């Protein structure tokens, strides 16, 4: 059981280049999330997908696009990378809430370390 | 989402209990308190969550005050491997069944020999 898998683990981009960060989960979770973490700071939500076919903006969506390809996969795209997007990116997934209870815990991938020069 | 306030850093001796406080004075009735930790630069790891009753699992205990304005995460016998950043998060259920986790800066816990 791999959990949440992110690829690549490391990437260096030049300013203006584009790339897609891939995320896949094998836990049959409905909801998936993309976060970024800058040095010494907590995680900030970029985009999330409550369920297959839906996506919504989080706290810091500018400069990013997402695609919920299917239930398992949620990708994050940088169309024109900027040095301000140098960060560690985490993907997460969780079950959808049932009844009166919130969804259970979110599971995180190991991160993608992106440097834009 | 309700905001949380945590100390920036704490120290604890190995083998002793680590008590990590969190203030969430604007919490509302349907909001849960969640705790996660992040060891070094790994992905965050779920620890525990609760609504109003105290909770315990194999990792930790969560004590929530009666007015729910604050909580304390307790690691009963801290080890060196518990050195991490601990995040207290208030999480609201959004209609449609999903939640958003909004992280603050967390508490950096250092466990020393």
XYZ file of C-alpha atoms in Angstrom:
230
model
C 0.000 0.000 0.000
C 1.905 3.034 -1.280
C -0.458 5.726 0.077
C 0.181 9.079 -1.648
C 2.914 9.110 -4.282
C 4.369 12.298 -5.719
C 6.645 12.647 -8.718
C 9.205 13.988 -9.209
C 10.900 14.269 -5.816
C 13.242 17.042 -6.956
C 13.104 19.483 -9.868
C 15.042 22.533 -10.989
C 13.371 24.839 -13.500
C 14.425 27.988 -15.267
C 12.180 31.028 -14.997
C 9.397 30.807 -17.556
C 9.519 27.046 -17.983
C 6.444 24.948 -17.374
C 6.028 21.648 -15.586
C 3.432 19.367 -14.035
C 3.709 17.812 -10.603
C 2.031 14.446 -10.410
C 0.174 12.958 -7.442
C -1.556 9.605 -7.128
C -3.249 7.873 -4.195
C -4.291 4.262 -3.857
C -6.604 4.581 -0.838
C -9.814 5.221 -2.805
C -10.074 8.693 -1.264
C -12.497 11.232 -2.681
C -10.688 14.441 -1.722
C -7.230 15.539 -2.780
C -5.169 18.644 -2.013
C -2.052 20.519 -3.080
C -0.029 22.528 -0.558
C 3.213 24.470 -0.703
C 5.635 24.974 2.150
C 8.231 27.713 2.200
C 11.226 27.601 4.558
C 10.273 28.005 8.213
C 6.582 28.282 7.456
C 3.518 26.110 7.687
C 1.760 24.600 4.706
C -0.469 26.784 2.523
C -3.306 25.328 0.483
C -3.016 25.952 -3.262
C -5.957 23.999 -4.714
C -8.170 21.174 -3.611
C -10.558 18.714 -5.190
C -13.485 17.590 -3.073
C -14.296 14.775 -5.434
C -13.586 13.593 -8.936
C -14.620 16.244 -11.421
C -14.427 19.218 -9.057
C -11.593 21.586 -8.147
C -11.487 24.748 -6.046
C -8.970 27.436 -5.176
C -7.246 27.464 -1.823
C -5.253 30.228 -0.130
C -2.562 30.768 -2.785
C -3.802 29.623 -6.237
C -2.181 32.296 -8.424
C 0.309 30.909 -10.928
C -1.032 27.359 -10.701
C -3.588 25.155 -12.396
C -4.815 21.721 -11.406
C -6.443 18.725 -13.020
C -8.323 15.958 -11.259
C -7.620 13.345 -13.910
C -9.571 10.577 -12.194
C -10.258 9.507 -8.637
C -6.644 8.480 -8.076
C -4.730 11.337 -9.683
C -4.507 15.081 -9.046
C -1.871 17.078 -10.902
C -0.522 20.581 -10.320
C 0.765 22.624 -13.262
C 3.041 25.629 -13.317
C 2.566 27.285 -16.700
C 5.388 29.824 -16.388
C 7.551 29.172 -13.372
C 8.794 32.092 -11.280
C 11.469 32.174 -8.541
C 8.683 32.902 -6.018
C 7.384 29.413 -6.703
C 10.520 27.842 -5.292
C 9.081 25.707 -2.517
C 8.308 22.203 -1.323
C 4.991 20.955 -2.681
C 2.889 18.406 -0.843
C -0.063 16.459 -2.137
C -2.602 14.980 0.276
C -5.780 12.937 0.159
C -8.623 12.119 2.539
C -11.931 10.346 2.673
C -15.071 12.362 2.239
C -16.983 13.046 5.421
C -19.855 10.776 6.299
C -22.866 11.820 8.296
C -22.137 14.268 11.089
C -18.459 13.443 11.304
C -15.721 15.222 9.396
C -13.593 13.207 7.080
C -10.844 11.224 8.673
C -7.244 12.235 8.607
C -5.488 13.442 5.484
C -2.512 11.450 4.240
C 0.410 13.333 2.761
C 2.991 12.466 0.154
C 6.699 12.959 0.747
C 6.889 16.198 -1.192
C 8.397 17.618 -4.364
C 11.268 20.037 -3.866
C 11.117 22.603 -6.643
C 13.725 25.260 -7.322
C 13.131 27.950 -9.934
C 16.269 29.809 -11.005
C -12.060 28.747 9.698
C -11.112 29.489 13.288
C -7.527 30.574 13.825
C -5.162 28.855 16.222
C -2.292 30.212 18.303
C 0.634 28.037 19.351
C 4.000 28.747 20.972
C 6.797 28.955 18.449
C 9.013 26.413 20.163
C 9.210 24.107 23.193
C 11.760 21.785 24.752
C 11.192 18.475 26.498
C 13.476 15.940 28.160
C 13.424 12.430 26.761
C 11.068 10.167 28.707
C 9.045 13.050 30.127
C 5.586 14.122 29.007
C 5.427 16.822 26.360
C 2.422 19.122 26.715
C 1.771 21.275 23.660
C -0.850 24.005 24.085
C -3.098 25.537 21.456
C -5.537 28.435 21.693
C -8.567 28.509 19.428
C -10.787 31.093 21.089
C -12.960 31.679 17.986
C -13.835 28.026 17.513
C -17.478 27.331 16.781
C -19.680 24.412 17.670
C -19.156 22.216 14.625
C -15.395 22.687 14.349
C -13.004 19.888 15.235
C -9.491 20.271 16.574
C -6.856 18.294 14.675
C -3.182 17.762 15.414
C -0.535 16.898 12.858
C 3.220 16.773 13.062
C 5.978 17.164 10.518
C 9.283 15.456 11.150
C 12.173 17.205 9.449
C 10.995 17.845 5.878
C 8.692 14.860 5.499
C 4.989 15.146 4.749
C 2.779 15.962 7.762
C 1.503 13.026 9.773
C -1.892 12.841 11.458
C -1.811 12.457 15.256
C -5.281 12.860 16.741
C -8.484 14.889 16.582
C -11.442 15.735 18.817
C -14.603 17.799 19.124
C -15.285 18.302 22.835
C -14.350 15.125 24.675
C -10.809 14.181 25.561
C -9.318 11.680 23.167
C -6.485 9.157 23.397
C -4.829 6.928 20.855
C -1.553 5.046 20.591
C 0.359 8.208 19.783
C -1.019 10.887 22.092
C -3.823 12.312 24.205
C -5.866 15.392 23.414
C -7.366 17.459 26.222
C -9.974 20.023 25.175
C -11.197 22.588 27.705
C -14.873 22.680 28.542
C -15.387 25.982 26.710
C -13.404 24.529 23.761
C -11.302 27.667 23.467
C -8.054 25.796 24.008
C -6.572 22.328 23.892
C -3.405 20.485 24.845
C -1.684 17.678 22.997
C 0.119 15.310 25.351
C 2.906 12.970 24.290
C 3.153 10.859 27.451
C 6.751 9.669 27.129
C 8.572 11.782 24.575
C 11.410 10.215 22.611
C 14.055 11.779 20.398
C 12.000 10.694 17.395
C 9.178 12.986 18.549
C 11.284 16.022 17.657
C 9.124 17.723 15.025
C 6.879 20.678 14.245
C 3.401 20.146 15.693
C 0.408 21.793 14.055
C -2.903 22.473 15.769
C -5.674 22.943 13.211
C -9.335 23.777 13.597
C -11.224 22.087 10.840
C -14.745 22.854 9.744
C -16.878 20.506 7.795
C -18.058 22.100 4.579
C -21.319 21.039 2.993
C -20.621 18.412 0.397
C -18.605 16.358 2.805
C -15.064 17.590 2.459
C -12.809 19.632 4.697
C -9.884 21.930 4.236
C -6.843 21.783 6.462
C -5.435 25.264 7.023
C -2.020 25.096 8.684
C -0.447 27.742 10.894
C 3.241 27.987 11.773
C 3.068 25.258 14.443
C 5.224 24.551 17.514
C 8.741 23.286 17.036
C 9.259 20.621 19.722
C 12.817 19.639 20.543
C 13.237 16.489 22.643
C 16.679 16.265 24.212
C 18.477 13.422 26.027
